[in-house]
mmCIF file of C-alpha atoms in Angstrom:
data_model
loop_
_atom_site.group_PDB
_atom_site.id
_atom_site.type_symbol
_atom_site.label_atom_id
_atom_site.label_comp_id
_atom_site.label_asym_id
_atom_site.label_seq_id
_atom_site.Cartn_x
_atom_site.Cartn_y
_atom_site.Cartn_z
ATOM 1 C CA MET A 1 91.277 -22.632 98.288
ATOM 2 C CA THR A 2 89.013 -23.212 95.284
ATOM 3 C CA SER A 3 86.099 -24.353 97.442
ATOM 4 C CA SER A 4 86.435 -21.370 99.783
ATOM 5 C CA ILE A 5 86.416 -18.978 96.810
ATOM 6 C CA GLN A 6 83.311 -20.599 95.398
ATOM 7 C CA ALA A 7 81.498 -20.519 98.738
ATOM 8 C CA SER A 8 82.549 -17.055 99.922
ATOM 9 C CA ILE A 9 80.901 -13.677 99.481
ATOM 10 C CA VAL A 10 83.452 -10.842 99.532
ATOM 11 C CA ALA A 11 83.783 -7.509 97.765
ATOM 12 C CA ASP A 12 86.810 -8.032 95.532
ATOM 13 C CA MET A 13 89.299 -10.916 95.394
ATOM 14 C CA ALA A 14 91.795 -8.653 93.617
ATOM 15 C CA LEU A 15 92.402 -6.925 96.964
ATOM 16 C CA ALA A 16 93.967 -10.054 98.477
ATOM 17 C CA PRO A 17 97.677 -9.041 98.160
ATOM 18 C CA GLU A 18 97.198 -5.999 100.396
ATOM 19 C CA GLY A 19 95.239 -8.137 102.846
ATOM 20 C CA HIS A 20 98.061 -10.666 103.066
ATOM 21 C CA LEU A 21 100.517 -7.884 103.908
ATOM 22 C CA LYS A 22 98.252 -6.665 106.723
ATOM 23 C CA ILE A 23 97.844 -10.170 108.163
ATOM 24 C CA ASP A 24 101.581 -10.849 107.915
ATOM 25 C CA TRP A 25 102.325 -7.606 109.779
ATOM 26 C CA ALA A 26 99.874 -8.532 112.535
ATOM 27 C CA SER A 27 101.123 -12.104 112.896
ATOM 28 C CA SER A 28 104.739 -10.946 113.198
ATOM 29 C CA HIS A 29 103.753 -8.942 116.305
ATOM 30 C CA MET A 30 101.633 -11.643 117.987
ATOM 31 C CA PRO A 31 104.118 -13.934 119.789
ATOM 32 C CA VAL A 32 101.575 -15.351 122.239
ATOM 33 C CA LEU A 33 99.191 -16.387 119.485
ATOM 34 C CA ASN A 34 102.108 -17.794 117.478
ATOM 35 C CA ARG A 35 103.057 -19.985 120.418
ATOM 36 C CA ILE A 36 99.485 -21.228 120.712
ATOM 37 C CA ARG A 37 99.411 -21.825 116.975
ATOM 38 C CA ALA A 38 102.420 -24.141 117.317
ATOM 39 C CA GLU A 39 100.546 -26.101 119.997
ATOM 40 C CA PHE A 40 97.447 -26.284 117.822
ATOM 41 C CA GLU A 41 99.435 -27.522 114.831
ATOM 42 C CA ARG A 42 100.866 -30.261 117.033
ATOM 43 C CA ASP A 43 97.669 -31.292 118.851
ATOM 44 C CA LEU A 44 94.981 -30.510 116.230
ATOM 45 C CA PRO A 45 92.319 -29.826 118.907
ATOM 46 C CA PHE A 46 89.689 -28.839 116.315
ATOM 47 C CA LYS A 47 90.381 -31.573 113.775
ATOM 48 C CA GLY A 48 87.326 -32.070 111.565
ATOM 49 C CA LEU A 49 85.216 -29.493 113.442
ATOM 50 C CA ASN A 50 83.354 -26.575 111.895
ATOM 51 C CA VAL A 51 84.060 -23.242 113.580
ATOM 52 C CA THR A 52 82.079 -20.118 112.747
ATOM 53 C CA ILE A 53 83.584 -16.789 113.812
ATOM 54 C CA CYS A 54 81.818 -13.421 113.988
ATOM 55 C CA LEU A 55 84.328 -10.684 114.828
ATOM 56 C CA HIS A 56 85.514 -7.311 113.559
ATOM 57 C CA LEU A 57 87.026 -8.547 110.358
ATOM 58 C CA GLU A 58 90.458 -6.968 110.131
ATOM 59 C CA ALA A 59 94.033 -8.264 110.158
ATOM 60 C CA LYS A 60 94.331 -9.322 113.806
ATOM 61 C CA THR A 61 91.033 -11.189 113.700
ATOM 62 C CA ALA A 62 92.101 -12.782 110.438
ATOM 63 C CA TYR A 63 95.176 -14.195 112.101
ATOM 64 C CA LEU A 64 93.073 -15.667 114.918
ATOM 65 C CA ALA A 65 90.992 -17.399 112.239
ATOM 66 C CA LYS A 66 94.166 -18.824 110.732
ATOM 67 C CA VAL A 67 95.318 -20.076 114.147
ATOM 68 C CA ILE A 68 91.980 -21.858 114.653
ATOM 69 C CA GLN A 69 92.339 -23.274 111.145
ATOM 70 C CA ALA A 70 95.847 -24.497 112.048
ATOM 71 C CA GLY A 71 94.204 -26.502 114.837
ATOM 72 C CA GLY A 72 92.377 -28.583 112.225
ATOM 73 C CA ALA A 73 89.124 -26.619 111.968
ATOM 74 C CA ASN A 74 87.039 -25.810 108.929
ATOM 75 C CA VAL A 75 86.687 -22.075 109.526
ATOM 76 C CA THR A 76 83.907 -19.779 108.350
ATOM 77 C CA ILE A 77 84.040 -16.100 109.292
ATOM 78 C CA THR A 78 81.733 -13.095 109.076
ATOM 79 C CA GLY A 79 81.848 -9.519 110.350
ATOM 80 C CA SER A 80 80.413 -8.285 113.643
ATOM 81 C CA ASN A 81 80.120 -4.653 112.565
ATOM 82 C CA PRO A 82 79.379 -3.225 109.102
ATOM 83 C CA LEU A 83 82.056 -0.520 109.241
ATOM 84 C CA SER A 84 84.929 -2.570 110.672
ATOM 85 C CA THR A 85 85.178 -5.133 107.864
ATOM 86 C CA GLN A 86 88.253 -4.682 105.659
ATOM 87 C CA ASP A 87 87.660 -6.034 102.164
ATOM 88 C CA ASP A 88 91.328 -6.730 101.429
ATOM 89 C CA VAL A 89 91.661 -8.864 104.554
ATOM 90 C CA CYS A 90 88.515 -10.803 103.596
ATOM 91 C CA ALA A 91 89.951 -11.589 100.173
ATOM 92 C CA ALA A 92 93.260 -12.739 101.672
ATOM 93 C CA LEU A 93 91.488 -15.113 104.054
ATOM 94 C CA VAL A 94 89.590 -16.672 101.171
ATOM 95 C CA GLU A 95 92.905 -17.330 99.405
ATOM 96 C CA ASP A 96 94.084 -19.004 102.621
ATOM 97 C CA GLY A 97 91.193 -21.486 102.487
ATOM 98 C CA ILE A 98 88.819 -19.822 104.937
ATOM 99 C CA THR A 99 85.200 -19.262 103.901
ATOM 100 C CA VAL A 100 84.257 -15.603 104.297
ATOM 101 C CA PHE A 101 80.865 -13.901 104.256
ATOM 102 C CA ALA A 102 81.624 -10.229 104.780
ATOM 103 C CA LYS A 103 81.811 -6.862 103.040
ATOM 104 C CA TYR A 104 82.545 -3.346 104.176
ATOM 105 C CA ASN A 105 79.396 -1.359 104.998
ATOM 106 C CA PRO A 106 76.608 -3.707 103.870
ATOM 107 C CA GLY A 107 73.005 -2.671 104.394
ATOM 108 C CA VAL A 108 71.083 -3.936 107.409
ATOM 109 C CA GLU A 109 69.480 -6.850 105.585
ATOM 110 C CA GLU A 110 72.679 -7.822 103.768
ATOM 111 C CA TYR A 111 74.594 -7.774 107.047
ATOM 112 C CA LYS A 112 72.034 -10.140 108.547
ATOM 113 C CA SER A 113 72.146 -12.340 105.449
ATOM 114 C CA LEU A 114 75.948 -12.633 105.647
ATOM 115 C CA ASN A 115 75.769 -13.673 109.305
ATOM 116 C CA LEU A 116 73.143 -16.277 108.500
ATOM 117 C CA LYS A 117 75.299 -17.594 105.655
ATOM 118 C CA ALA A 118 78.092 -18.139 108.164
ATOM 119 C CA LEU A 119 75.745 -20.162 110.350
ATOM 120 C CA GLU A 120 74.859 -22.387 107.397
ATOM 121 C CA ALA A 121 78.308 -23.949 107.868
ATOM 122 C CA LYS A 122 76.615 -25.852 110.734
ATOM 123 C CA PRO A 123 79.237 -24.973 113.340
ATOM 124 C CA ASP A 124 80.375 -27.218 116.146
ATOM 125 C CA LEU A 125 81.896 -24.168 117.851
ATOM 126 C CA ILE A 126 81.368 -20.415 117.573
ATOM 127 C CA ILE A 127 83.241 -17.230 118.436
ATOM 128 C CA ASP A 128 81.083 -14.113 118.729
ATOM 129 C CA ASP A 129 81.665 -10.409 119.337
ATOM 130 C CA GLY A 130 78.705 -8.399 120.516
ATOM 131 C CA GLY A 131 76.179 -11.207 120.374
ATOM 132 C CA ASP A 132 74.876 -10.794 116.827
ATOM 133 C CA LEU A 133 75.751 -14.349 115.826
ATOM 134 C CA ILE A 134 74.119 -15.831 118.917
ATOM 135 C CA THR A 135 71.075 -13.593 118.319
ATOM 136 C CA PHE A 136 70.695 -14.764 114.720
ATOM 137 C CA LEU A 137 71.285 -18.334 115.882
ATOM 138 C CA TYR A 138 68.448 -18.186 118.406
ATOM 139 C CA GLY A 139 66.187 -15.974 116.330
ATOM 140 C CA GLU A 140 66.631 -17.561 112.882
ATOM 141 C CA ARG A 141 68.424 -20.915 113.117
ATOM 142 C CA PRO A 142 67.596 -22.575 116.466
ATOM 143 C CA ASP A 143 67.675 -25.906 114.605
ATOM 144 C CA LEU A 144 71.488 -25.710 114.687
ATOM 145 C CA LEU A 145 71.741 -25.491 118.477
ATOM 146 C CA SER A 146 71.646 -29.235 119.081
ATOM 147 C CA THR A 147 74.991 -29.800 117.341
ATOM 148 C CA ILE A 148 76.891 -26.788 118.747
ATOM 149 C CA ARG A 149 79.287 -27.650 121.550
ATOM 150 C CA GLY A 150 79.588 -24.056 122.732
ATOM 151 C CA GLY A 151 81.717 -21.028 122.084
ATOM 152 C CA ALA A 152 83.344 -17.842 123.293
ATOM 153 C CA GLU A 153 82.113 -14.237 123.486
ATOM 154 C CA GLU A 154 84.509 -11.339 123.060
ATOM 155 C CA THR A 155 82.938 -8.260 124.562
ATOM 156 C CA THR A 156 80.736 -6.668 127.224
ATOM 157 C CA THR A 157 77.707 -6.122 125.009
ATOM 158 C CA GLY A 158 77.663 -9.756 123.922
ATOM 159 C CA ILE A 159 77.897 -10.983 127.503
ATOM 160 C CA ILE A 160 74.973 -8.737 128.467
ATOM 161 C CA ARG A 161 72.906 -10.385 125.722
ATOM 162 C CA LEU A 162 74.043 -13.866 126.713
ATOM 163 C CA LYS A 163 73.145 -13.248 130.355
ATOM 164 C CA ALA A 164 69.704 -12.071 129.255
ATOM 165 C CA LEU A 165 69.258 -15.388 127.419
ATOM 166 C CA GLN A 166 70.535 -17.245 130.463
ATOM 167 C CA LYS A 167 68.137 -15.381 132.759
ATOM 168 C CA GLU A 168 65.268 -16.460 130.508
ATOM 169 C CA GLY A 169 66.507 -20.044 130.727
ATOM 170 C CA THR A 170 66.977 -20.250 126.958
ATOM 171 C CA LEU A 171 70.792 -20.307 126.654
ATOM 172 C CA LYS A 172 71.382 -23.947 125.741
ATOM 173 C CA ILE A 173 75.156 -23.988 125.184
ATOM 174 C CA PRO A 174 78.199 -23.042 127.287
ATOM 175 C CA MET A 175 79.716 -19.697 126.262
ATOM 176 C CA VAL A 176 83.061 -18.581 127.667
ATOM 177 C CA ALA A 177 82.994 -14.921 128.771
ATOM 178 C CA VAL A 178 86.374 -13.914 127.382
ATOM 179 C CA ASN A 179 85.646 -10.267 128.186
ATOM 180 C CA ASP A 180 85.615 -11.041 131.911
ATOM 181 C CA ALA A 181 89.057 -12.664 131.976
ATOM 182 C CA TYR A 182 91.653 -10.589 133.819
ATOM 183 C CA CYS A 183 93.904 -10.409 130.762
ATOM 184 C CA LYS A 184 90.979 -9.068 128.740
ATOM 185 C CA HIS A 185 89.563 -6.273 130.841
ATOM 186 C CA LEU A 186 92.840 -5.215 132.447
ATOM 187 C CA PHE A 187 94.699 -4.868 129.160
ATOM 188 C CA ASP A 188 92.369 -5.016 126.143
ATOM 189 C CA ASN A 189 89.541 -2.940 127.592
ATOM 190 C CA ARG A 190 91.791 -0.444 129.343
ATOM 191 C CA TYR A 191 94.921 -0.042 127.225
ATOM 192 C CA GLY A 192 93.448 -1.244 123.942
ATOM 193 C CA THR A 193 90.299 0.873 123.981
ATOM 194 C CA GLY A 194 92.153 3.803 125.516
ATOM 195 C CA GLN A 195 94.595 3.994 122.617
ATOM 196 C CA SER A 196 92.425 2.857 119.725
ATOM 197 C CA ALA A 197 89.522 5.203 120.479
ATOM 198 C CA PHE A 198 91.852 8.168 120.174
ATOM 199 C CA ASP A 199 93.484 6.617 117.102
ATOM 200 C CA GLY A 200 90.074 6.815 115.440
ATOM 201 C CA ILE A 201 89.215 10.288 116.739
ATOM 202 C CA ILE A 202 92.538 11.908 115.888
ATOM 203 C CA ARG A 203 92.905 10.170 112.514
ATOM 204 C CA THR A 204 89.382 11.204 111.521
ATOM 205 C CA THR A 205 89.188 14.778 112.820
ATOM 206 C CA ASN A 206 92.852 15.917 112.733
ATOM 207 C CA LEU A 207 91.996 18.030 115.797
ATOM 208 C CA ILE A 208 94.105 18.545 118.900
ATOM 209 C CA ILE A 209 93.076 16.958 122.201
ATOM 210 C CA ALA A 210 95.296 19.025 124.505
ATOM 211 C CA GLY A 211 93.429 21.837 126.203
ATOM 212 C CA LYS A 212 90.028 20.438 125.219
ATOM 213 C CA THR A 213 87.410 18.995 127.559
ATOM 214 C CA VAL A 214 86.771 15.296 126.987
ATOM 215 C CA VAL A 215 83.609 13.826 128.501
ATOM 216 C CA VAL A 216 83.945 10.074 129.080
ATOM 217 C CA VAL A 217 80.522 8.476 129.416
ATOM 218 C CA GLY A 218 80.957 5.397 131.609
ATOM 219 C CA TYR A 219 83.854 4.467 133.877
ATOM 220 C CA GLY A 220 84.192 0.740 133.427
ATOM 221 C CA TRP A 221 87.505 -0.684 132.269
ATOM 222 C CA CYS A 222 87.129 0.856 128.809
ATOM 223 C CA GLY A 223 86.169 4.209 130.282
ATOM 224 C CA LYS A 224 89.158 4.095 132.622
ATOM 225 C CA GLY A 225 91.464 3.565 129.657
ATOM 226 C CA ILE A 226 89.923 6.384 127.631
ATOM 227 C CA ALA A 227 90.065 8.824 130.556
ATOM 228 C CA MET A 228 93.699 7.901 131.214
ATOM 229 C CA ARG A 229 94.670 8.457 127.562
ATOM 230 C CA ALA A 230 92.708 11.729 127.376
ATOM 231 C CA LYS A 231 94.559 13.013 130.423
ATOM 232 C CA GLY A 232 97.858 11.938 128.890
ATOM 233 C CA LEU A 233 97.025 13.893 125.737
ATOM 234 C CA GLY A 234 96.502 17.036 127.813
ATOM 235 C CA ALA A 235 92.719 17.110 128.015
ATOM 236 C CA ASN A 236 90.513 18.190 130.876
ATOM 237 C CA VAL A 237 88.490 15.076 131.649
ATOM 238 C CA ILE A 238 84.938 14.797 132.924
ATOM 239 C CA VAL A 239 83.354 11.429 133.717
ATOM 240 C CA THR A 240 79.627 10.679 133.828
ATOM 241 C CA GLU A 241 78.419 7.567 135.655
ATOM 242 C CA VAL A 242 75.349 5.885 137.155
ATOM 243 C CA ASP A 243 77.342 3.608 139.476
ATOM 244 C CA PRO A 244 78.265 5.455 142.713
ATOM 245 C CA ILE A 245 81.316 3.274 143.344
ATOM 246 C CA LYS A 246 82.758 3.937 139.890
ATOM 247 C CA ALA A 247 81.942 7.628 140.296
ATOM 248 C CA VAL A 248 83.961 7.797 143.523
ATOM 249 C CA GLU A 249 86.793 5.958 141.759
ATOM 250 C CA ALA A 250 86.777 8.474 138.896
ATOM 251 C CA HIS A 251 86.851 11.329 141.388
ATOM 252 C CA MET A 252 89.791 9.827 143.268
ATOM 253 C CA ASP A 253 91.574 9.228 139.961
ATOM 254 C CA GLY A 254 91.519 13.007 139.527
ATOM 255 C CA PHE A 255 88.652 13.480 137.082
ATOM 256 C CA GLY A 256 85.627 15.724 137.259
ATOM 257 C CA VAL A 257 82.382 13.829 137.895
ATOM 258 C CA MET A 258 78.938 15.223 137.098
ATOM 259 C CA PRO A 259 75.606 14.284 135.481
ATOM 260 C CA MET A 260 75.430 14.306 131.692
ATOM 261 C CA ASN A 261 73.000 17.267 131.741
ATOM 262 C CA GLU A 262 75.815 19.351 133.200
ATOM 263 C CA ALA A 263 78.743 17.707 131.395
ATOM 264 C CA ALA A 264 77.017 18.307 128.049
ATOM 265 C CA LYS A 265 77.550 22.058 128.494
ATOM 266 C CA HIS A 266 81.320 21.700 128.828
ATOM 267 C CA GLY A 267 82.470 18.950 126.465
ATOM 268 C CA ASP A 268 84.453 19.450 123.283
ATOM 269 C CA PHE A 269 84.679 15.674 122.732
ATOM 270 C CA PHE A 270 82.203 13.100 124.034
ATOM 271 C CA ILE A 271 83.163 9.420 124.076
ATOM 272 C CA THR A 272 80.491 6.890 125.041
ATOM 273 C CA VAL A 273 81.511 3.526 126.422
ATOM 274 C CA THR A 274 78.624 2.087 128.445
ATOM 275 C CA GLY A 275 76.992 -0.720 126.450
ATOM 276 C CA ASN A 276 73.665 1.049 127.008
ATOM 277 C CA LYS A 277 71.387 3.155 124.823
ATOM 278 C CA SER A 278 70.667 6.884 124.713
ATOM 279 C CA VAL A 279 73.333 7.873 127.228
ATOM 280 C CA ILE A 280 73.565 11.007 125.106
ATOM 281 C CA ALA A 281 70.083 12.127 124.063
ATOM 282 C CA GLY A 282 67.889 15.081 123.167
ATOM 283 C CA GLU A 283 68.242 17.260 126.256
ATOM 284 C CA HIS A 284 72.020 16.876 126.073
ATOM 285 C CA TYR A 285 72.227 18.019 122.448
ATOM 286 C CA ASP A 286 70.189 21.094 123.415
ATOM 287 C CA VAL A 287 73.021 22.483 125.576
ATOM 288 C CA MET A 288 76.153 21.287 123.723
ATOM 289 C CA LYS A 289 78.715 23.712 122.356
ATOM 290 C CA ASP A 290 78.887 24.562 118.691
ATOM 291 C CA GLY A 291 81.402 22.140 117.178
ATOM 292 C CA ALA A 292 81.084 19.379 119.780
ATOM 293 C CA VAL A 293 82.366 15.999 118.560
ATOM 294 C CA ILE A 294 80.675 12.733 119.564
ATOM 295 C CA ALA A 295 82.363 9.341 119.279
ATOM 296 C CA ASN A 296 81.235 5.933 120.466
ATOM 297 C CA ALA A 297 83.549 3.209 121.735
ATOM 298 C CA GLY A 298 80.744 0.838 122.746
ATOM 299 C CA HIS A 299 79.644 -1.995 120.493
ATOM 300 C CA PHE A 300 76.378 -0.690 119.010
ATOM 301 C CA ASP A 301 75.377 2.650 117.497
ATOM 302 C CA VAL A 302 72.720 3.340 120.110
ATOM 303 C CA GLU A 303 74.695 5.067 122.855
ATOM 304 C CA ALA A 304 74.275 8.492 121.241
ATOM 305 C CA ASN A 305 70.616 8.787 120.244
ATOM 306 C CA LYS A 306 70.789 9.513 116.515
ATOM 307 C CA PRO A 307 67.033 10.072 115.939
ATOM 308 C CA ASP A 308 67.029 12.729 118.680
ATOM 309 C CA LEU A 309 69.972 14.458 117.028
ATOM 310 C CA ALA A 310 68.455 14.248 113.554
ATOM 311 C CA SER A 311 65.118 15.652 114.758
ATOM 312 C CA ARG A 312 66.891 18.772 116.022
ATOM 313 C CA SER A 313 68.805 19.305 112.790
ATOM 314 C CA GLN A 314 68.034 21.436 109.771
ATOM 315 C CA SER A 315 70.667 19.630 107.702
ATOM 316 C CA ILE A 316 72.944 16.586 107.847
ATOM 317 C CA ARG A 317 75.989 16.245 105.641
ATOM 318 C CA THR A 318 79.266 14.338 105.478
ATOM 319 C CA VAL A 319 82.036 16.904 105.868
ATOM 320 C CA ARG A 320 84.946 14.468 105.951
ATOM 321 C CA LYS A 321 85.166 10.697 105.777
ATOM 322 C CA ASN A 322 83.529 9.271 108.901
ATOM 323 C CA ILE A 323 82.349 12.709 110.088
ATOM 324 C CA GLU A 324 78.680 13.680 109.812
ATOM 325 C CA GLU A 325 77.783 17.271 110.562
ATOM 326 C CA TYR A 326 74.387 17.801 112.158
ATOM 327 C CA LYS A 327 73.481 21.492 111.813
ATOM 328 C CA LEU A 328 70.877 22.238 114.449
ATOM 329 C CA THR A 329 67.950 24.578 113.917
ATOM 330 C CA ASP A 330 69.687 27.284 116.005
ATOM 331 C CA GLY A 331 72.829 27.075 113.832
ATOM 332 C CA ARG A 332 75.027 25.038 116.195
ATOM 333 C CA ARG A 333 76.934 22.145 114.636
ATOM 334 C CA ILE A 334 77.458 18.754 116.268
ATOM 335 C CA TYR A 335 79.757 16.210 114.653
ATOM 336 C CA LEU A 336 79.139 12.462 114.883
ATOM 337 C CA LEU A 337 82.023 10.134 114.055
ATOM 338 C CA ALA A 338 81.700 6.784 112.232
ATOM 339 C CA GLU A 339 77.879 6.957 112.219
ATOM 340 C CA GLY A 340 77.952 6.484 115.976
ATOM 341 C CA ARG A 341 79.462 3.027 115.574
ATOM 342 C CA LEU A 342 82.702 1.829 117.154
ATOM 343 C CA VAL A 343 85.059 4.684 116.393
ATOM 344 C CA ASN A 344 88.204 2.639 116.984
ATOM 345 C CA LEU A 345 87.238 0.143 114.280
ATOM 346 C CA GLY A 346 84.918 2.187 112.088
ATOM 347 C CA ALA A 347 87.461 4.993 111.741
ATOM 348 C CA ALA A 348 90.763 3.253 112.545
ATOM 349 C CA ASP A 349 92.321 -0.222 112.799
ATOM 350 C CA GLY A 350 91.077 -1.218 116.246
ATOM 351 C CA HIS A 351 93.203 -2.146 119.228
ATOM 352 C CA PRO A 352 96.994 -2.365 118.946
ATOM 353 C CA VAL A 353 98.286 -5.675 117.632
ATOM 354 C CA GLU A 354 100.142 -6.591 120.832
ATOM 355 C CA ILE A 355 96.985 -6.103 122.900
ATOM 356 C CA MET A 356 94.884 -8.302 120.638
ATOM 357 C CA ASP A 357 97.627 -10.917 120.787
ATOM 358 C CA MET A 358 96.623 -11.561 124.395
ATOM 359 C CA THR A 359 92.872 -11.268 123.831
ATOM 360 C CA PHE A 360 92.821 -13.596 120.852
ATOM 361 C CA ALA A 361 95.065 -16.010 122.708
ATOM 362 C CA LEU A 362 92.291 -16.143 125.316
ATOM 363 C CA GLN A 363 89.749 -16.742 122.550
ATOM 364 C CA ALA A 364 91.818 -19.590 121.151
ATOM 365 C CA VAL A 365 92.498 -21.399 124.436
ATOM 366 C CA GLY A 366 88.955 -20.692 125.635
ATOM 367 C CA LEU A 367 87.514 -22.287 122.523
ATOM 368 C CA ARG A 368 89.746 -25.312 122.967
ATOM 369 C CA TYR A 369 88.602 -25.597 126.589
ATOM 370 C CA VAL A 370 84.935 -25.605 125.546
ATOM 371 C CA SER A 371 85.550 -28.123 122.778
ATOM 372 C CA GLU A 372 87.348 -30.539 125.085
ATOM 373 C CA HIS A 373 85.024 -30.168 128.097
ATOM 374 C CA TYR A 374 81.606 -29.351 126.632
ATOM 375 C CA GLU A 375 80.084 -32.610 127.862
ATOM 376 C CA GLN A 376 80.928 -31.643 131.465
ATOM 377 C CA LEU A 377 80.071 -27.933 131.168
ATOM 378 C CA GLU A 378 76.659 -26.570 132.046
ATOM 379 C CA ALA A 379 74.843 -24.401 129.526
ATOM 380 C CA GLY A 380 75.259 -20.721 130.283
ATOM 381 C CA VAL A 381 77.894 -18.021 130.586
ATOM 382 C CA ILE A 382 81.088 -19.480 132.037
ATOM 383 C CA SER A 383 84.345 -17.893 133.133
ATOM 384 C CA VAL A 384 87.710 -18.410 131.498
ATOM 385 C CA PRO A 385 89.506 -20.822 133.838
ATOM 386 C CA TYR A 386 92.106 -18.870 135.805
ATOM 387 C CA GLU A 387 94.905 -21.199 134.773
ATOM 388 C CA LEU A 388 94.281 -20.299 131.124
ATOM 389 C CA ASP A 389 94.244 -16.597 131.945
ATOM 390 C CA GLU A 390 97.516 -17.023 133.833
ATOM 391 C CA GLN A 391 99.006 -19.084 131.000
ATOM 392 C CA VAL A 392 98.393 -16.283 128.509
ATOM 393 C CA ALA A 393 100.029 -13.781 130.866
ATOM 394 C CA ARG A 394 103.059 -16.035 131.313
ATOM 395 C CA PHE A 395 103.408 -16.467 127.553
ATOM 396 C CA LYS A 396 103.255 -12.670 127.226
ATOM 397 C CA LEU A 397 105.978 -12.164 129.847
ATOM 398 C CA GLU A 398 108.192 -14.745 128.156
ATOM 399 C CA SER A 399 107.779 -12.990 124.810
ATOM 400 C CA LEU A 400 108.959 -9.771 126.481
ATOM 401 C CA GLY A 401 111.937 -11.450 128.112
ATOM 402 C CA ILE A 402 110.547 -10.633 131.563
ATOM 403 C CA HIS A 403 111.009 -13.027 134.478
ATOM 404 C CA ILE A 404 109.133 -12.997 137.775
ATOM 405 C CA ASP A 405 109.469 -14.720 141.139
ATOM 406 C CA THR A 406 107.696 -17.890 142.228
ATOM 407 C CA LEU A 407 106.523 -18.791 145.713
ATOM 408 C CA THR A 408 108.697 -21.111 147.753
ATOM 409 C CA GLU A 409 107.104 -24.153 149.359
ATOM 410 C CA GLU A 410 107.424 -22.418 152.729
ATOM 411 C CA GLN A 411 105.581 -19.373 151.382
ATOM 412 C CA LYS A 412 102.809 -21.515 149.908
ATOM 413 C CA LEU A 413 102.401 -23.280 153.242
ATOM 414 C CA TYR A 414 102.247 -19.925 155.065
ATOM 415 C CA LEU A 415 99.542 -18.611 152.756
ATOM 416 C CA ASP A 416 97.489 -21.789 153.190
ATOM 417 C CA SER A 417 97.716 -21.701 156.969
ATOM 418 C CA TRP A 418 95.454 -19.817 159.364
ATOM 419 C CA SER A 419 97.972 -19.779 162.216
#
């Protein structure tokens, strides 16, 4: 512990007791990850290896770091978003012997510096969320690439960045696309984002959702979850999309579908979840209602164009924690939550613990897979092997006391036969 304290950069070590309570609460509701931890303690798959993790640094992530540590790794962790880092959790991890470079709400340059510090641990393996770590690795420390076996990426935005590197032919290590695993997008993206986005919105605004019009920008798995939860809360839901197939799906799921230019006139709440930039921009602000609330559930704060909003405003002020009021030149007010960053982590505690139990189980077994097979794996974005995805689901069912059928030999033979 002494060495981790000396090496770490955190806000306040005195906050550690509260952080331990948060981590203990999370771990007591993560049976799948606890089962994997027991396997890691037995097998020590990461014995002697350096693992650098860049994730939203809160209690559930902290427990993943401790599970990786239990597998024999020397773990260094940093934050993947300035507003999602919890200083008490950081301090608790340091006391548990993990090196931490993270603070809540650092400036742009300090955030970059903390990520680079984490890379100075010379990792053999990495876990990333959103692609910042891999970006700093390629942009600032390419000298470390030769010793990295590979890693795992958590989310859509990071995979987009990795695939861009791969398309250029510059991605030199295998990276497991955890986001694309069935157990990730079916449960984490849909049920996790659906609940946690509204956790952040309701906790921050204290406004009712029922009877309001919620515009969901993007109808991928995260958008599906948000639209479903908005409907369940009594909202009228409008979906905007660029993909015609997803637009038809949203229509058949019972939601209104229209271009953003039209949806902008009707929305009381706007929730962006596309992974793209400027999906809400100047012309949309021009027609929004007075009092419209904008929240982002995508990774970066570029989905709602903040410069466009600021340029139309006569004043900007913080009216409540995590709520910025932009008063437009015509007197209308538009409210931006959590600086346009991830509302579910910037203004709440992220996905429910039980959801992240499955996702972080995928991270853990995916990282073990890369570590044990990196010599046979090609550089690039690779899928989570289906058997690992299925294993996590089976562990989840067992933890719930749920049993399912298995195919008989006769049934297997029938499915394998063409006649």
